[in-house]
Coordinates of C-alpha atoms in Angstrom, one line a residue:
Chain N
M363 CA 7.6 -111.1 65.6
H364 CA 7.4 -112.1 69.3
T365 CA 8.9 -114.1 71.7
L366 CA 6.9 -117.0 73.0
G367 CA 6.0 -117.3 76.7
S368 CA 6.1 -120.2 78.7
N369 CA 2.3 -120.5 78.4
C370 CA 1.0 -121.2 75.0
L371 CA -1.6 -118.7 75.2
L372 CA 0.6 -115.9 76.5
F373 CA 2.0 -114.1 73.4
L374 CA 4.6 -111.1 74.4
G375 CA 5.8 -108.3 72.2
T376 CA 3.8 -106.8 69.3
P377 CA 2.0 -109.0 67.3
Q378 CA 2.0 -108.6 63.5
P379 CA -1.0 -109.0 61.6
V380 CA -1.1 -112.3 59.7
A381 CA -2.1 -111.8 55.9
V382 CA -5.5 -112.9 55.3
R383 CA -5.7 -116.4 55.3
R384 CA -6.8 -118.2 51.9
V385 CA -8.3 -121.2 51.4
S386 CA -5.8 -123.8 50.7
R387 CA -6.9 -126.6 48.4
L388 CA -7.7 -129.9 50.2
V389 CA -5.0 -132.4 49.9
A390 CA -5.5 -135.9 49.5
T391 CA -2.7 -137.6 51.7
S392 CA -2.7 -141.0 50.2
S393 CA -0.4 -140.3 47.2
W394 CA 2.6 -139.1 49.3
S395 CA 2.3 -140.2 52.9
N396 CA 3.1 -143.6 52.7
L397 CA 7.1 -143.7 52.3
H398 CA 9.2 -146.8 51.8
A399 CA 13.1 -147.1 52.5
I400 CA 15.1 -147.0 49.3
G401 CA 17.9 -148.8 51.2
L402 CA 19.1 -149.3 54.8
I403 CA 22.5 -147.7 55.6
E404 CA 25.4 -149.6 56.5
S405 CA 27.0 -147.4 59.2
V406 CA 30.1 -147.7 61.5
W407 CA 27.6 -146.7 64.2
D408 CA 26.6 -149.9 65.4
Q409 CA 24.2 -148.6 68.4
K410 CA 22.6 -145.5 69.4
F411 CA 25.0 -145.0 72.0
G412 CA 28.1 -143.2 70.6
T413 CA 26.3 -142.2 67.5
P414 CA 27.3 -138.5 67.1
R415 CA 24.4 -135.9 67.1
Q416 CA 25.7 -134.6 63.7
G417 CA 28.0 -136.1 60.9
S418 CA 30.1 -132.8 61.1
L419 CA 31.2 -134.1 64.5
A420 CA 32.6 -137.2 63.2
P421 CA 34.0 -136.5 59.6
D422 CA 36.0 -139.8 59.6
A423 CA 32.8 -142.1 60.2
R424 CA 32.0 -144.2 57.1
A425 CA 28.9 -145.7 55.7
N426 CA 27.9 -147.6 52.6
L427 CA 24.3 -147.1 51.2
T428 CA 23.2 -149.7 48.9
L429 CA 20.1 -149.0 46.9
D430 CA 17.0 -151.3 47.0
L431 CA 14.4 -149.3 44.7
P432 CA 10.8 -150.3 44.1
G433 CA 9.9 -152.2 40.9
G434 CA 11.1 -150.7 37.6
L435 CA 13.7 -148.4 38.7
C436 CA 17.4 -149.2 38.1
A437 CA 19.6 -148.1 40.9
G438 CA 22.5 -147.6 38.7
H439 CA 20.8 -145.1 36.5
A440 CA 19.1 -143.4 39.2
L441 CA 22.5 -142.6 40.4
E442 CA 23.9 -141.5 37.2
G443 CA 25.7 -138.1 37.5
I444 CA 25.7 -138.1 41.3
E445 CA 29.4 -138.5 41.5
E446 CA 29.8 -135.2 40.1
F447 CA 28.7 -133.7 43.4
S448 CA 31.1 -133.6 46.5
H449 CA 28.0 -133.8 49.1
V450 CA 24.6 -135.0 49.3
W451 CA 21.5 -135.0 51.7
L452 CA 20.2 -137.9 53.2
I453 CA 16.6 -137.7 54.2
W454 CA 16.0 -140.6 56.8
A455 CA 13.8 -142.1 59.3
F456 CA 14.3 -142.0 63.1
S457 CA 13.5 -145.8 63.0
L458 CA 14.8 -146.5 66.5
N459 CA 12.0 -144.3 68.1
K460 CA 9.4 -146.0 70.1
N461 CA 7.3 -143.0 69.4
T462 CA 7.2 -139.5 68.0
A463 CA 6.7 -136.3 69.5
T464 CA 4.6 -136.4 72.8
N465 CA 5.8 -132.9 74.0
S466 CA 6.1 -129.8 72.2
K467 CA 9.4 -128.7 73.8
V468 CA 12.3 -130.9 74.1
R469 CA 15.3 -131.0 76.3
V470 CA 18.6 -130.3 74.2
P471 CA 21.2 -132.7 75.3
R472 CA 24.0 -130.6 74.5
L473 CA 22.5 -127.6 76.5
R474 CA 22.3 -130.0 79.4
G475 CA 18.5 -130.2 79.6
R476 CA 17.4 -126.8 78.7
R477 CA 14.3 -126.7 76.7
A478 CA 13.4 -125.3 73.3
G479 CA 10.4 -126.0 70.9
L480 CA 10.7 -129.0 69.0
F481 CA 10.9 -127.1 65.8
A482 CA 13.7 -124.9 66.9
T483 CA 16.0 -128.4 67.4
R484 CA 16.9 -131.1 65.5
S485 CA 15.5 -133.6 68.1
P486 CA 14.4 -137.0 66.9
Y487 CA 10.9 -136.6 68.6
R488 CA 9.0 -134.8 66.0
P489 CA 5.5 -135.1 64.5
N490 CA 7.1 -136.9 61.7
P491 CA 10.1 -138.6 62.6
I492 CA 12.3 -137.5 59.6
G493 CA 16.1 -136.8 59.7
L494 CA 18.1 -134.5 57.4
S495 CA 22.0 -135.2 57.1
L496 CA 24.3 -133.5 54.9
V497 CA 27.3 -136.1 54.1
K498 CA 30.1 -136.4 52.0
L499 CA 30.1 -138.5 48.9
E500 CA 33.4 -140.1 48.8
G501 CA 32.5 -142.5 45.8
V502 CA 29.9 -144.5 43.8
D503 CA 30.4 -148.2 43.0
G504 CA 27.4 -149.7 41.0
D505 CA 24.4 -149.2 43.1
T506 CA 26.2 -148.3 46.5
L507 CA 27.2 -144.9 47.5
Q508 CA 30.4 -144.6 49.8
L509 CA 29.8 -141.9 52.4
S510 CA 31.6 -140.2 55.2
G511 CA 30.6 -137.7 57.9
V512 CA 27.7 -139.7 58.8
D513 CA 25.6 -139.7 61.9
L514 CA 23.2 -142.7 61.1
V515 CA 22.9 -145.8 63.0
D516 CA 23.5 -148.9 61.2
G517 CA 20.5 -150.2 59.5
T518 CA 18.5 -146.7 59.3
P519 CA 16.1 -146.6 56.6
I520 CA 16.7 -144.0 54.0
I521 CA 13.9 -142.3 52.2
D522 CA 15.8 -139.9 49.7
I523 CA 19.1 -138.7 48.4
K524 CA 19.4 -135.1 46.9
P525 CA 22.5 -133.7 45.7
Y526 CA 23.9 -130.7 47.5
V527 CA 23.6 -127.4 45.7
P528 CA 25.0 -124.2 47.4
Q529 CA 22.8 -121.9 45.4
Y530 CA 19.5 -123.7 46.7
D531 CA 20.9 -125.1 50.1
S532 CA 23.1 -122.2 51.5
P533 CA 21.8 -118.7 52.3
L534 CA 25.6 -117.6 51.5
A535 CA 25.5 -118.9 48.1
M536 CA 22.1 -118.1 46.9
P537 CA 22.0 -115.5 44.2
G538 CA 21.0 -112.1 45.6
G539 CA 21.8 -113.3 49.0
L540 CA 23.2 -110.8 51.7
G541 CA 26.3 -112.7 52.6
E542 CA 27.2 -114.0 56.1
S543 CA 25.5 -111.1 57.9
S544 CA 22.0 -112.7 56.7
V545 CA 22.6 -116.1 58.5
R546 CA 21.6 -116.0 62.3
I547 CA 21.3 -119.0 64.4
A548 CA 20.2 -119.2 68.1
P549 CA 22.9 -118.0 70.3
W550 CA 22.9 -121.3 72.5
L551 CA 24.0 -123.3 69.6
E552 CA 27.1 -121.1 69.2
E553 CA 27.9 -122.1 72.9
V554 CA 27.6 -125.6 72.2
Q555 CA 30.2 -125.8 69.2
T556 CA 33.1 -125.1 71.4
E557 CA 33.1 -128.0 73.8
S558 CA 35.4 -130.7 73.2
L559 CA 36.9 -133.4 75.7
E560 CA 40.4 -134.5 75.7
V561 CA 40.5 -138.3 74.6
D562 CA 43.5 -140.5 75.7
F563 CA 44.3 -144.2 75.3
S564 CA 45.8 -146.5 77.7
P565 CA 48.9 -148.4 76.5
A566 CA 46.6 -151.6 76.3
A567 CA 44.1 -149.9 74.2
N568 CA 47.0 -148.5 71.8
R569 CA 48.3 -151.9 71.4
A570 CA 45.0 -153.5 70.8
L571 CA 43.9 -150.9 68.1
Q572 CA 46.8 -152.3 65.7
D573 CA 45.1 -155.9 65.7
Q574 CA 41.4 -154.8 65.1
K575 CA 39.9 -154.3 61.6
G576 CA 36.6 -152.9 61.0
A577 CA 34.4 -153.6 58.0
L578 CA 34.3 -150.0 57.0
L579 CA 37.2 -148.6 59.1
C580 CA 39.8 -151.1 58.0
D581 CA 42.7 -148.6 58.6
S582 CA 43.5 -148.4 62.5
E583 CA 44.3 -144.9 62.3
V584 CA 41.0 -143.8 60.9
F585 CA 39.3 -146.2 63.5
R586 CA 41.2 -144.2 66.2
R587 CA 40.1 -140.9 64.7
T588 CA 36.6 -142.0 64.6
L589 CA 36.6 -143.2 68.1
V590 CA 38.1 -139.9 69.2
Q591 CA 35.4 -138.0 67.3
C592 CA 32.9 -140.1 68.9
L593 CA 34.1 -139.4 72.5
E594 CA 35.1 -135.7 72.5
S595 CA 31.8 -134.5 72.0
D596 CA 30.6 -136.5 75.0
P597 CA 28.1 -139.0 73.5
R598 CA 26.4 -139.9 77.0
P599 CA 22.6 -139.4 77.0
L600 CA 21.4 -136.5 79.2
Y601 CA 20.1 -138.9 82.0
R602 CA 23.5 -140.4 82.4
W603 CA 25.4 -137.1 82.1
R604 CA 23.0 -135.7 85.1
R605 CA 23.5 -138.8 87.1
E606 CA 27.4 -138.9 86.7
R607 CA 28.2 -135.1 86.5
T608 CA 29.4 -135.0 90.2
A609 CA 31.3 -138.6 90.2
C610 CA 35.1 -138.4 89.6
S611 CA 34.7 -141.2 87.1
S612 CA 32.2 -143.2 85.2
D613 CA 32.4 -146.2 82.9
Y614 CA 31.1 -146.0 79.1
Q615 CA 31.1 -148.6 76.4
V616 CA 30.7 -147.8 72.8
Q617 CA 30.7 -150.1 69.6
I618 CA 31.9 -148.8 66.4
D619 CA 32.1 -151.0 63.2
G620 CA 32.1 -154.1 65.1
I621 CA 34.8 -153.0 67.6
A622 CA 34.1 -152.3 71.2
A623 CA 35.7 -149.6 73.3
H624 CA 35.7 -149.5 77.1
C625 CA 36.3 -146.1 78.3
R626 CA 36.0 -144.0 81.4
F627 CA 35.0 -140.2 81.8
E628 CA 37.2 -138.9 84.4
R629 CA 36.8 -135.8 86.5
A630 CA 40.0 -134.0 87.8
A631 CA 40.1 -132.0 91.0
D632 CA 40.0 -128.8 89.2
G633 CA 36.8 -129.6 87.5
T634 CA 38.0 -130.6 84.0
E635 CA 37.1 -133.6 82.3
R636 CA 38.8 -136.4 79.9
V637 CA 38.1 -139.6 78.5
L638 CA 40.3 -142.5 78.8
V639 CA 39.9 -145.3 76.4
E640 CA 41.1 -148.2 78.5
Q641 CA 40.5 -151.5 76.4
I642 CA 39.7 -152.2 72.8
F643 CA 38.4 -155.4 71.6
P644 CA 36.1 -157.2 69.0
A645 CA 32.5 -156.7 69.8
S646 CA 30.5 -160.1 70.5
T647 CA 28.2 -160.3 67.7
Chain H
M35 CA 34.6 -144.2 41.9
H36 CA 33.4 -144.6 38.2
T37 CA 31.2 -143.2 35.6
L38 CA 28.2 -145.2 35.0
G39 CA 27.3 -146.1 31.4
S40 CA 24.1 -146.1 29.8
N41 CA 23.4 -149.6 30.6
C42 CA 22.7 -150.5 34.1
L43 CA 24.9 -153.6 33.9
L44 CA 27.7 -151.9 32.3
F45 CA 30.2 -150.4 34.7
L46 CA 33.0 -148.3 33.3
G47 CA 36.3 -147.5 35.2
T48 CA 38.0 -149.1 38.0
P49 CA 35.5 -150.6 40.3
Q50 CA 36.5 -150.3 44.2
P51 CA 35.7 -153.0 46.4
V52 CA 32.5 -152.4 48.6
A53 CA 33.4 -152.8 52.2
V54 CA 32.0 -156.2 53.5
R55 CA 28.2 -156.0 53.9
R56 CA 27.0 -156.2 57.3
V57 CA 23.6 -157.6 58.3
S58 CA 21.7 -154.4 58.8
R59 CA 19.0 -155.0 61.4
L60 CA 15.4 -155.5 60.0
V61 CA 13.3 -152.5 60.2
A62 CA 9.7 -152.3 60.9
T63 CA 8.5 -149.6 58.8
S64 CA 5.1 -149.0 60.4
S65 CA 6.3 -146.5 63.1
W66 CA 7.7 -143.9 60.5
S67 CA 6.2 -144.5 57.1
N68 CA 3.0 -143.1 57.5
L69 CA 3.3 -139.3 57.7
H70 CA 0.8 -136.6 58.2
A71 CA 1.0 -132.9 57.2
I72 CA 1.7 -130.5 60.1
G73 CA 0.3 -127.7 58.2
L74 CA -0.6 -126.7 54.5
I75 CA 1.3 -123.8 53.2
E76 CA -0.4 -120.6 52.2
S77 CA 1.8 -119.4 49.1
V78 CA 1.8 -116.9 46.8
W79 CA 2.3 -119.5 44.1
D80 CA -1.4 -120.2 43.0
Q81 CA -0.6 -122.8 40.6
K82 CA 2.3 -125.0 39.5
F83 CA 2.6 -122.7 36.4
G84 CA 5.1 -120.0 37.4
T85 CA 6.2 -121.5 40.6
P86 CA 9.9 -121.4 40.7
R87 CA 12.2 -124.4 40.8
Q88 CA 14.0 -123.2 43.6
G89 CA 13.0 -120.6 46.2
S90 CA 16.4 -118.7 45.8
L91 CA 15.0 -117.9 42.5
A92 CA 12.5 -115.7 43.9
P93 CA 13.7 -114.3 47.1
D94 CA 10.6 -111.8 47.6
A95 CA 7.9 -114.8 47.3
R96 CA 6.1 -115.0 50.5
A97 CA 4.2 -117.6 52.3
N98 CA 2.6 -118.2 55.7
L99 CA 2.6 -121.6 57.4
T100 CA 0.1 -122.1 60.1
L101 CA 0.8 -125.2 62.3
D102 CA -2.1 -127.8 62.6
L103 CA -0.4 -130.3 65.0
P104 CA -1.7 -133.6 65.8
G105 CA -3.2 -134.1 69.2
G106 CA -1.6 -133.0 72.6
L107 CA 1.1 -130.7 70.7
C108 CA 0.8 -126.9 71.2
A109 CA 2.1 -125.1 68.0
G110 CA 3.2 -122.1 69.9
H111 CA 5.5 -124.2 72.3
A112 CA 6.7 -126.2 69.5
L113 CA 7.9 -123.1 67.6
E114 CA 9.5 -121.6 70.8
G115 CA 13.2 -120.5 69.9
I116 CA 12.7 -120.8 66.1
E117 CA 12.5 -117.0 65.8
E118 CA 16.2 -117.0 66.6
F119 CA 17.0 -118.5 63.3
S120 CA 17.1 -116.5 60.0
H121 CA 16.5 -119.7 57.8
V122 CA 14.6 -122.8 58.2
W123 CA 14.3 -126.1 56.3
L124 CA 10.8 -127.3 55.0
I125 CA 10.3 -131.0 54.4
W126 CA 7.2 -131.2 52.2
A127 CA 5.4 -133.5 49.8
F128 CA 5.0 -133.2 46.0
S129 CA 1.4 -133.4 46.4
L130 CA 0.5 -132.5 43.1
N131 CA 2.2 -135.4 41.3
K132 CA 0.1 -138.0 40.1
N133 CA 2.4 -140.7 40.3
T134 CA 6.1 -140.9 41.7
A135 CA 9.1 -142.1 39.7
T136 CA 8.6 -144.3 36.9
N137 CA 12.0 -143.7 35.3
S138 CA 15.4 -143.8 36.9
K139 CA 16.6 -140.8 34.7
V140 CA 14.8 -137.5 34.5
R141 CA 14.9 -134.8 31.9
V142 CA 16.2 -131.6 33.6
P143 CA 14.0 -128.7 32.6
R144 CA 16.9 -126.1 33.0
L145 CA 19.0 -128.2 30.9
R146 CA 16.4 -128.3 28.0
G147 CA 16.0 -131.9 28.6
R148 CA 19.2 -133.3 29.1
R149 CA 18.6 -136.4 31.1
A150 CA 20.4 -137.4 34.6
G151 CA 19.9 -139.9 37.4
L152 CA 16.9 -139.0 39.5
F153 CA 19.1 -138.9 42.6
A154 CA 21.7 -136.3 41.0
T155 CA 18.6 -133.9 40.7
R156 CA 16.0 -132.1 42.6
S157 CA 13.1 -133.5 40.2
P158 CA 9.7 -134.1 41.7
Y159 CA 9.5 -137.9 40.2
R160 CA 11.4 -139.7 43.2
P161 CA 10.6 -142.9 44.8
N162 CA 9.3 -140.9 47.7
P163 CA 7.9 -137.6 46.6
I164 CA 9.6 -135.5 49.4
G165 CA 10.9 -132.1 48.8
L166 CA 13.5 -129.8 50.6
S167 CA 13.6 -126.2 50.8
L168 CA 15.7 -123.7 52.7
V169 CA 13.7 -120.6 53.2
K170 CA 14.0 -117.2 55.0
L171 CA 12.1 -116.8 58.4
E172 CA 10.7 -113.5 58.2
G173 CA 8.7 -113.7 61.6
V174 CA 6.5 -115.8 63.8
D175 CA 3.1 -114.7 64.8
G176 CA 1.4 -117.3 67.3
D177 CA 1.2 -120.6 65.5
T178 CA 2.1 -119.1 62.0
L179 CA 5.5 -118.8 60.5
Q180 CA 5.9 -116.0 57.9
L181 CA 8.4 -117.0 55.2
S182 CA 10.0 -115.8 52.1
G183 CA 12.0 -117.1 49.4
V184 CA 9.6 -120.0 48.9
D185 CA 9.2 -122.3 45.9
L186 CA 6.1 -124.0 47.2
V187 CA 2.7 -124.1 45.3
D188 CA -0.3 -123.0 47.6
G189 CA -1.5 -126.0 49.8
T190 CA 1.6 -127.9 49.7
P191 CA 1.6 -130.2 52.7
I192 CA 4.4 -129.6 55.1
I193 CA 6.2 -132.7 56.9
D194 CA 8.6 -131.0 59.0
I195 CA 10.3 -127.6 60.0
K196 CA 14.0 -127.6 61.0
P197 CA 16.3 -124.7 61.8
Y198 CA 19.1 -124.0 59.4
V199 CA 22.4 -124.5 61.3
P200 CA 25.6 -123.9 59.2
Q201 CA 27.7 -126.0 61.3
Y202 CA 25.4 -129.1 60.2
D203 CA 24.0 -127.9 56.9
S204 CA 27.1 -126.3 55.2
P205 CA 30.2 -128.0 54.2
L206 CA 32.2 -124.7 54.3
A207 CA 30.8 -124.2 58.0
M208 CA 31.3 -127.7 59.4
P209 CA 34.1 -128.0 62.1
G210 CA 37.1 -129.4 60.0
G211 CA 35.6 -128.4 56.9
L212 CA 38.0 -128.1 54.0
G213 CA 36.5 -124.8 52.8
E214 CA 35.2 -123.9 49.4
S215 CA 37.3 -126.2 47.6
S216 CA 35.8 -129.1 49.2
V217 CA 32.3 -128.4 47.7
R218 CA 32.0 -129.7 43.9
I219 CA 28.7 -129.8 42.1
A220 CA 27.8 -131.0 38.5
P221 CA 29.2 -128.7 35.9
W222 CA 25.9 -128.5 34.1
L223 CA 24.5 -127.0 37.3
E224 CA 27.0 -124.0 37.3
E225 CA 25.8 -123.4 33.5
V226 CA 22.2 -123.1 34.6
Q227 CA 22.6 -120.3 37.3
T228 CA 23.7 -117.6 34.8
E229 CA 20.7 -117.3 32.6
S230 CA 18.2 -114.7 33.1
L231 CA 15.5 -113.2 30.7
E232 CA 14.9 -109.7 30.5
V233 CA 11.4 -108.7 31.8
D234 CA 9.4 -105.7 30.6
F235 CA 5.7 -104.1 31.4
S236 CA 3.6 -102.6 28.9
P237 CA 2.1 -99.2 30.1
A238 CA -1.2 -100.9 30.6
A239 CA 0.4 -103.5 33.0
N240 CA 2.1 -100.7 34.8
R241 CA -0.9 -98.9 35.4
A242 CA -2.9 -102.0 36.6
L243 CA -0.1 -103.0 38.8
Q244 CA -0.8 -99.9 41.2
D245 CA -4.4 -101.2 41.5
Q246 CA -3.9 -104.7 42.5
K247 CA -3.3 -105.9 46.0
G248 CA -2.4 -109.6 46.9
A249 CA -3.1 -111.3 50.1
L250 CA 0.6 -111.7 50.9
L251 CA 2.3 -109.5 48.6
C252 CA 0.1 -106.2 49.6
D253 CA 3.1 -104.0 48.4
S254 CA 3.0 -103.4 44.5
E255 CA 6.5 -103.1 44.4
V256 CA 7.2 -106.4 45.9
F257 CA 4.4 -107.9 43.8
R258 CA 6.6 -106.5 40.7
R259 CA 9.6 -108.0 41.9
T260 CA 8.1 -111.3 42.5
L261 CA 6.5 -111.3 38.9
V262 CA 9.8 -110.7 37.4
Q263 CA 11.7 -113.2 39.5
C264 CA 9.0 -115.6 38.5
L265 CA 9.5 -114.8 34.8
E266 CA 13.0 -114.1 34.3
S267 CA 14.2 -117.9 34.9
D268 CA 11.6 -118.8 32.2
P269 CA 9.0 -120.8 34.0
R270 CA 7.6 -122.5 30.9
P271 CA 7.7 -126.1 31.4
L272 CA 9.9 -128.3 29.0
Y273 CA 7.3 -129.5 26.6
R274 CA 6.2 -125.9 25.9
W275 CA 9.8 -124.5 25.8
R276 CA 10.6 -127.2 23.0
R277 CA 7.3 -126.4 20.9
E278 CA 7.9 -122.6 21.1
R279 CA 11.6 -122.4 21.0
T280 CA 11.5 -121.5 17.3
A281 CA 8.6 -119.3 17.2
C282 CA 9.0 -115.3 17.5
S283 CA 6.4 -115.1 20.1
S284 CA 4.3 -117.1 22.6
D285 CA 1.6 -116.4 25.1
Y286 CA 1.8 -117.5 28.8
Q287 CA -0.3 -116.6 31.6
V288 CA 0.5 -116.9 35.3
Q289 CA -1.4 -116.2 38.5
I290 CA 0.5 -115.0 41.6
D291 CA -1.2 -114.2 44.9
G292 CA -4.8 -114.0 43.4
I293 CA -3.3 -111.7 40.5
A294 CA -3.2 -112.9 37.0
A295 CA -0.4 -111.8 34.5
H296 CA -0.9 -112.2 30.7
C297 CA 2.7 -112.3 29.2
R298 CA 4.5 -112.9 26.1
F299 CA 7.8 -114.7 25.4
E300 CA 9.3 -112.9 22.4
R301 CA 12.4 -113.8 20.3
A302 CA 14.2 -111.1 18.6
A303 CA 15.9 -111.5 15.1
D304 CA 19.4 -111.8 16.8
G305 CA 18.1 -114.7 18.9
T306 CA 17.7 -112.9 22.3
E307 CA 14.5 -113.6 24.2
R308 CA 12.5 -111.3 26.6
V309 CA 9.2 -111.6 28.3
L310 CA 6.7 -108.6 28.1
V311 CA 4.0 -108.5 30.9
E312 CA 1.1 -107.2 28.8
Q313 CA -1.8 -107.2 31.2
I314 CA -2.4 -107.6 34.9
F315 CA -6.0 -108.2 36.3
P316 CA -7.6 -109.9 39.4
A317 CA -7.6 -113.6 38.9
S318 CA -11.0 -115.3 38.7
T319 CA -11.4 -117.4 41.6

């Protein structure tokens, strides 16, 4: 094991010999490399702006996934038994990317731009623009899955759904697993989890909140919680955060489930930041 | 939430209204649907016969993944920082499938053929033949990942590598998670986890074991453990298990890391089963 230096050819530490390379069989790619969507997700996240970086950051966020399977497959049959699981994996495509990875290292937004190897991150800019999200299965209605804790923009193509099985998917629950001590993540990811901005609402926003009704978030309290979850993790993209970090305030508008929220990031004299939701109104379609 | 009946058009229970369907944006598939391998795995599992159904069933199984990235990307840079994680996800292709899903329901091998909707299983026969495996990262050596707990056949094309992050990937570790009570899996999966066959070695097999040396499993004790892990979960495909379930013995040969093991499944008068490893010899290439 070694730590990679900044130059690709420079290896530090003591290299271990790689086991003798075997001749892996040649693989024809034609049978698997052409994927198609099994459905497009309908999500509260109307735009990439404000969509959380992970579903766990917004447990109240809702989405529906109605299957549209290729010929011969019956969505109702294909989902049979899935309601017995509390959580499912979505494998999906980063369809809003204009291009895939052009850099081997990426700037991590929550690290304020520190760089890491793309495979050490969940960056959308990867050789294959495929995403993986663990979401909560709230219910099944015919060929539609009702989901929460979703970090996918409305219209994202879904490639696969798999049940969450701790024995397969958690190092802690695996038979013969070594328990919590066997799981290790990069220290910089630990740092990231603790940040959280205070979110306040203006009186006008509070009043307007009562009158809005989303398609998926039809309860105003759930809408408020989802909006707070969106804002408290600072959804601004890195380039905006950099530009605005010394300003005492900056405006931000986000649209969730057909409802727009006009907000302001404010920095107090002591350096602490908060987000004020100033106005809430129906988004123009 | 409802239980789906055996007819796709028959819905039992009280259907919940699906939230108003929104017009999801049209998605061009050309930018994401053409995937390519970022490397072919070199695995101890030489053939589909004997390859465990999940990596957690064979924690000692080893594999190497040497990256072969498209133009302009440096594997060493792309892996930078990944050594700080103990586990990684592999997203890979079921490349040995001759075809993808033709049935909406699949027979679950470990359930001895009971059927479930394909999305309620990890069956390889899916609309998109994409697999998901959590594996242990043992080390990084240049552009090669050294892995264990792998359930992939040698030569499997890898599509993506992502770090395992409990806060994203475990319902228990998510911020605001409800703890263990929030995770629910199908009862039939609970049943499956407990089965385990006794594995014995003949004196000849025991002697031969000392002389064999695999490419990835170069320690004979680790080879023995991997072979036991392979056999104790009964790797026979469903059609063989059905044919042989009333026989008092049946032969089975498996090849792991270039070494062949000739085995016999034996059934005692009281119905208990065990596996006897009779002979071990270098596999003919």
